[in-house]
mmCIF file of C-alpha atoms in Angstrom:
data_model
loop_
_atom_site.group_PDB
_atom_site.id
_atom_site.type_symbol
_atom_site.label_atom_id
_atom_site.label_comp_id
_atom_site.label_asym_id
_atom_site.label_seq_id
_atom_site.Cartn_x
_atom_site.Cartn_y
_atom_site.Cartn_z
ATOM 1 C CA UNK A 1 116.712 196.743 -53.882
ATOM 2 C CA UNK A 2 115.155 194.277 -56.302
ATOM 3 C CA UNK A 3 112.509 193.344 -53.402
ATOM 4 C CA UNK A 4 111.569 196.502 -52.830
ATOM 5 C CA UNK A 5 110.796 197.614 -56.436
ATOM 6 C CA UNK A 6 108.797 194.508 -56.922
ATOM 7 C CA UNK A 7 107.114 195.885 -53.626
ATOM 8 C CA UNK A 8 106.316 199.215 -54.431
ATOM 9 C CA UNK A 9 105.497 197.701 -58.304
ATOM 10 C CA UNK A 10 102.246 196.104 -56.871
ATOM 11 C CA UNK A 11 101.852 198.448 -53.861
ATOM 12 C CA UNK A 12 97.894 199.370 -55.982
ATOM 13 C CA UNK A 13 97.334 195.703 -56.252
ATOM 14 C CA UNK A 14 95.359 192.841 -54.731
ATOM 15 C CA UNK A 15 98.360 190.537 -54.344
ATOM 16 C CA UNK A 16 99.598 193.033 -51.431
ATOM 17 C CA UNK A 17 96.939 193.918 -49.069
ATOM 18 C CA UNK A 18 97.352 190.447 -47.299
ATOM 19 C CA UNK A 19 100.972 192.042 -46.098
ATOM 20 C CA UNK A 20 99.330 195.367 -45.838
ATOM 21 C CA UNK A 21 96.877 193.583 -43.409
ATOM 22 C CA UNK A 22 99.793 191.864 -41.385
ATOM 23 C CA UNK A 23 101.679 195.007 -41.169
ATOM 24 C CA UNK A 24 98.356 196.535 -39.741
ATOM 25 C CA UNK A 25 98.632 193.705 -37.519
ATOM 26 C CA UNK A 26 102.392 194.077 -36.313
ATOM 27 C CA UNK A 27 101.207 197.875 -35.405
ATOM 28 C CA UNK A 28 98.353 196.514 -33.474
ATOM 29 C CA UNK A 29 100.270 193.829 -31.749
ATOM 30 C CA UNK A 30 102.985 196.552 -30.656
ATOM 31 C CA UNK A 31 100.192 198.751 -29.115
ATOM 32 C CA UNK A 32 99.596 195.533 -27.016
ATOM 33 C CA UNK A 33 102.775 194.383 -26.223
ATOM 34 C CA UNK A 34 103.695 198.029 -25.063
ATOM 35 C CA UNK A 35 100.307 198.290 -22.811
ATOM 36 C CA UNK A 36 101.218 194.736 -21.466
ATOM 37 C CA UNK A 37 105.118 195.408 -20.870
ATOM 38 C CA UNK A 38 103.933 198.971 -18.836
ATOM 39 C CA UNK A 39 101.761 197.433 -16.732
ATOM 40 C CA UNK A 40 98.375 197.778 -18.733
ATOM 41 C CA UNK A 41 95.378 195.126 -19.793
ATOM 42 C CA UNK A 42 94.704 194.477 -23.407
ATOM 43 C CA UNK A 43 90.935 193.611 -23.889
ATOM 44 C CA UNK A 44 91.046 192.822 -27.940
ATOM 45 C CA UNK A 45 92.766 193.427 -30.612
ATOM 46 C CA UNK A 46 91.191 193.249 -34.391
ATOM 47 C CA UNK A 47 92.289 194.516 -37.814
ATOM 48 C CA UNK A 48 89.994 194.750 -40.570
ATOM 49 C CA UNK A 49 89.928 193.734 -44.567
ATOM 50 C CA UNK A 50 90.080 197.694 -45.187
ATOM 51 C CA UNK A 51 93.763 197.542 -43.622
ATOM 52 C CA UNK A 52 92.376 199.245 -40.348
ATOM 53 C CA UNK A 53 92.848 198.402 -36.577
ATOM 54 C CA UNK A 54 91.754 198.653 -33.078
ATOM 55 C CA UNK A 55 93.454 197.519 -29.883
ATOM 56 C CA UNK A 56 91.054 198.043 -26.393
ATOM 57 C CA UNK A 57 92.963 198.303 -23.574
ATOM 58 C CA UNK A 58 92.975 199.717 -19.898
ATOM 59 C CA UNK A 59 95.938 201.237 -17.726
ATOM 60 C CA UNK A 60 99.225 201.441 -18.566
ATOM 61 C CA UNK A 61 101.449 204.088 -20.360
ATOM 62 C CA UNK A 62 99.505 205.799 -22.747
ATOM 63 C CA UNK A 63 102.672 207.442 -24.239
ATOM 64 C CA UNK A 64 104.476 204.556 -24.546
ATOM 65 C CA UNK A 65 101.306 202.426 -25.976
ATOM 66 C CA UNK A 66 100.165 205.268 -28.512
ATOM 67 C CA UNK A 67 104.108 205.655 -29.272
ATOM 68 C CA UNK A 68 104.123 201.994 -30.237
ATOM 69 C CA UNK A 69 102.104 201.052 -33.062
ATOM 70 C CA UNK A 70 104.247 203.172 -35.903
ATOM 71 C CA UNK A 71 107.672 202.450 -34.590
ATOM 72 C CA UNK A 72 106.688 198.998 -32.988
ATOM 73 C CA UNK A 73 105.546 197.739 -36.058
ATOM 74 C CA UNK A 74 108.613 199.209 -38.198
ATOM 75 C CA UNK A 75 110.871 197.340 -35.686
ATOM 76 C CA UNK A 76 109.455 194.011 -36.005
ATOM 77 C CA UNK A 77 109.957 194.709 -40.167
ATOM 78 C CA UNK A 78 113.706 195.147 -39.112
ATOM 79 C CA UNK A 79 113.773 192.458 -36.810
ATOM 80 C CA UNK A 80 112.821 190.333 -39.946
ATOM 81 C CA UNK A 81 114.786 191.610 -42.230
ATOM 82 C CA UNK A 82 118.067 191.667 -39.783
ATOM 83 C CA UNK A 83 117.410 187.626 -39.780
ATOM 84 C CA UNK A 84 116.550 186.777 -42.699
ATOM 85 C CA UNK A 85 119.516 188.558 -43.997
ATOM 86 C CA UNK A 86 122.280 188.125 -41.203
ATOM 87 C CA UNK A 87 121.451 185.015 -39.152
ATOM 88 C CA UNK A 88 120.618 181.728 -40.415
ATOM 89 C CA UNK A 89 117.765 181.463 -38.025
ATOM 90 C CA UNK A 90 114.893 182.050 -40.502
ATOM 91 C CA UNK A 91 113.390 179.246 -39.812
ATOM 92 C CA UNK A 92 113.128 180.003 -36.348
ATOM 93 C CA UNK A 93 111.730 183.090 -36.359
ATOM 94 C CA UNK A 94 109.511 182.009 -38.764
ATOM 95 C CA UNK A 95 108.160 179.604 -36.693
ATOM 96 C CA UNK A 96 108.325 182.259 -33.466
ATOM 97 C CA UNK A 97 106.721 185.058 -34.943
ATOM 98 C CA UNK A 98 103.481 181.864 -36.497
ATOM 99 C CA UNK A 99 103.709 181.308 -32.475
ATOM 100 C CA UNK A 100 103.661 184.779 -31.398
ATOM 101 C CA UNK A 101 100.643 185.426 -34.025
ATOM 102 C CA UNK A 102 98.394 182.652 -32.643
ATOM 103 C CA UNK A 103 98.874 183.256 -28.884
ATOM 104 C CA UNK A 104 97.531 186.806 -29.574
ATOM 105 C CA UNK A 105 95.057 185.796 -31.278
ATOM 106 C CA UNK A 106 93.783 183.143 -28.968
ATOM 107 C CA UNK A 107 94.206 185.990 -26.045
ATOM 108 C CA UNK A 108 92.793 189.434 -27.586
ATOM 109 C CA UNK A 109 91.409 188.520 -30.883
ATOM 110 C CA UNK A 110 87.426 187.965 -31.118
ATOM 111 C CA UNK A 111 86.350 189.012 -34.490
ATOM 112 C CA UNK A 112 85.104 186.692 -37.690
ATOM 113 C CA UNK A 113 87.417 188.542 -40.038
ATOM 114 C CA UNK A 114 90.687 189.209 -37.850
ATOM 115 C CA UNK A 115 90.444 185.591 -36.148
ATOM 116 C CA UNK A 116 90.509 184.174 -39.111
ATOM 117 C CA UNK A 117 93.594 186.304 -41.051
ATOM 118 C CA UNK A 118 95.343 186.003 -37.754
ATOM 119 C CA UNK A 119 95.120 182.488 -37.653
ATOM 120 C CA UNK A 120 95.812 181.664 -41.125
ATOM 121 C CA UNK A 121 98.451 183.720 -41.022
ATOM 122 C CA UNK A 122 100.182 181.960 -37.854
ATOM 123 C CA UNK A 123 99.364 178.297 -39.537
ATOM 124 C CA UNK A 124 100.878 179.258 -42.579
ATOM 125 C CA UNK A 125 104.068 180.543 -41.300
ATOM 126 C CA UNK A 126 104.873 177.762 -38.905
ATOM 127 C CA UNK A 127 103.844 175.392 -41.689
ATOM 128 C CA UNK A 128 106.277 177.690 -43.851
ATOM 129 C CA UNK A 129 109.269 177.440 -41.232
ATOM 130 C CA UNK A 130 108.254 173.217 -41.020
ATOM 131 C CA UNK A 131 108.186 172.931 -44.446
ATOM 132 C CA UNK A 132 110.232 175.266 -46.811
ATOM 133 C CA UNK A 133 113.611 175.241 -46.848
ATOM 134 C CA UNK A 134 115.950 177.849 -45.942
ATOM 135 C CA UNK A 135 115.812 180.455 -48.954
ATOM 136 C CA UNK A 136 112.246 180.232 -49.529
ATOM 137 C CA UNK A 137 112.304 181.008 -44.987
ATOM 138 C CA UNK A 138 114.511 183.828 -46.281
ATOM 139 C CA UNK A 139 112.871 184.900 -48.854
ATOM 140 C CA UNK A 140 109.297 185.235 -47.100
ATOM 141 C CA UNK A 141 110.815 186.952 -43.812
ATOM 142 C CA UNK A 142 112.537 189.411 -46.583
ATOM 143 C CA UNK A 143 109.024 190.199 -48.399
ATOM 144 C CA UNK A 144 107.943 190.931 -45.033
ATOM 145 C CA UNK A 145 110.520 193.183 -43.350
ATOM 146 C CA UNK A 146 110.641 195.340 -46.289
ATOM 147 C CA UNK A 147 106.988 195.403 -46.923
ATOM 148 C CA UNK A 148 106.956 197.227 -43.249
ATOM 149 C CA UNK A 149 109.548 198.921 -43.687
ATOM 150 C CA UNK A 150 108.024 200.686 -47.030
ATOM 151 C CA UNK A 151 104.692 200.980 -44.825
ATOM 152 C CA UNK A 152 105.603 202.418 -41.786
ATOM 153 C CA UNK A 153 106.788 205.835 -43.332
ATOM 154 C CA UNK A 154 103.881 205.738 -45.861
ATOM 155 C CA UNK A 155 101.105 204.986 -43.230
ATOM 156 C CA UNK A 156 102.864 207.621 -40.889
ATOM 157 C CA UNK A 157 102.742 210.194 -43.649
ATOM 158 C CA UNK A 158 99.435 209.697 -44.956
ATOM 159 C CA UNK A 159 97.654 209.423 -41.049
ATOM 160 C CA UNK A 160 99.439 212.006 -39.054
ATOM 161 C CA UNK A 161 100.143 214.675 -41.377
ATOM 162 C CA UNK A 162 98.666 214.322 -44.757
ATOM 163 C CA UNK A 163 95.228 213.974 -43.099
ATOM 164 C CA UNK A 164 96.251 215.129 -39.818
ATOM 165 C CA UNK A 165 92.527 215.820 -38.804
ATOM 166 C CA UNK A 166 92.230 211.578 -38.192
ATOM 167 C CA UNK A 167 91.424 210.197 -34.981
ATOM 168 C CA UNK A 168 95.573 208.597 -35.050
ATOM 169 C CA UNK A 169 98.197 207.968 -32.652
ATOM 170 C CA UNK A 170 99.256 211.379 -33.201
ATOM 171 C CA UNK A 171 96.337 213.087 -32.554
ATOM 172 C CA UNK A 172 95.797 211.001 -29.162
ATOM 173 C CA UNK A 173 99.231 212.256 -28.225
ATOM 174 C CA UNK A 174 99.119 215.451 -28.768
ATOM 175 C CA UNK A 175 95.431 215.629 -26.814
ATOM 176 C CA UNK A 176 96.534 214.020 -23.467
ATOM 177 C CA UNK A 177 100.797 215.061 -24.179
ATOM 178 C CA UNK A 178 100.499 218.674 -25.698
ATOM 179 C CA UNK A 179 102.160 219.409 -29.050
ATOM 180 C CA UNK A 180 100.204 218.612 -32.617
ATOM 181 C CA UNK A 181 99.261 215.790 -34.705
ATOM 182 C CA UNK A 182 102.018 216.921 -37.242
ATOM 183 C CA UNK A 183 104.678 217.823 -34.663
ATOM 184 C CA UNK A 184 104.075 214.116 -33.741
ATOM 185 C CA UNK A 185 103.767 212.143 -36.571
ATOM 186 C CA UNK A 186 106.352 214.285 -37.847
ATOM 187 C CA UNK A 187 108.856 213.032 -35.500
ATOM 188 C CA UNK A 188 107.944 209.269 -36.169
ATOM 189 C CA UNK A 189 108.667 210.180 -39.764
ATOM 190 C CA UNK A 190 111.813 211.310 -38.873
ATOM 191 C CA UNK A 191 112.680 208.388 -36.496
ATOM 192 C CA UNK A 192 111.582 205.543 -39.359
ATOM 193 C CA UNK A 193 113.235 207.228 -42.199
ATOM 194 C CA UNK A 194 116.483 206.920 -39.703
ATOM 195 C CA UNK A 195 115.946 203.278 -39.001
ATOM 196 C CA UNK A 196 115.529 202.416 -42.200
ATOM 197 C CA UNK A 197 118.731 204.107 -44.038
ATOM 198 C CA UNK A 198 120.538 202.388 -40.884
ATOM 199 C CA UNK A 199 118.677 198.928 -41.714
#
């Protein structure tokens, strides 16, 4: 509870928007892993200083894909939460998800800015799981999960139904699925406020 306070506390501030950026990342990434895992062909991936994000692909399942960047990225916050808090394998997937971070970078990711966060970022957190001990591991994955976890429902909110007239997930959806940008969002709402009192 303390963690997420301190969170939400300097949610306005600089000292956040590098884990706003990396969440923006996860929900890229999970666009891409989906297109991949359904058959599909990622052509890049980038994220941008102004926490936005673009992933290029080609075939695939555009339900699944478009369905994946909210809820993908919300899962990987619980996956890193769920270890640093239950397992003793924080070092680990420290080190995996540094690994993880630079393969997709080296595959999808071509511009200055997003190169360069998405490499830092992998360095730094296989440096952190080679380095740090085992609370400090903890500590980090914790800052993380949570910091997803508080963004997911936030960045749902504020895309697909606060300013439902965005070019979002939602509104790609609901253009080639039927239904609405708020019916959509909506129910990813619902679904991450569920994970999240189970988490």
């Amino acid at each position: 509870m303390l963690l997420t306070a301190a969170v939400f506390a300097c949610w306005q501030t600089a000292a956040i928007v590098p884990l706003k950026i990396l969440i923006v990342f996860f929900h890229e990434a999970s666009h891409a892993i989906a297109t991949l895992l359904t058959g599909g062909e990622v052509v890049s991936l980038s994220v941008s200083a102004d926490q936005g994000g673009l992933v290029l692909s080609r075939g695939g399942s555009r339900f699944w894909t478009l369905t994946a960047g909210y809820l993908g990225s919300l899962l990987i916050g619980v996956t890193l939460l769920i270890a640093a808090t239950k397992t003793t394998l924080d070092r680990q997937v420290m080190a995996l998800t540094g690994i993880i971070t630079l393969v997709i970078a080296g595959f999808y990711v071509r511009e200055v800015f997003a190169l360069g966060f998405t490499i830092g970022t992998g360095i730094a957190m296989i440096a952190a799981a080679a380095m740090l001990n085992h609370s400090i591991n903890v500590m980090i994955l914790r800052v993380i999960g949570l910091t997803s976890m508080s963004y997911v429902p936030y960045d749902i909110f504020s895309d697909t139904i606060a300013r439902s007239n965005l070019r979002s997930d939602a509104r790609m959806l609901a253009e080639e699925f039927g239904g609405t940008t708020v019916m959509w969002g909506g129910l990813w709402l619902v679904i991450s406020l569920i994970i999240i009192w189970w988490s």
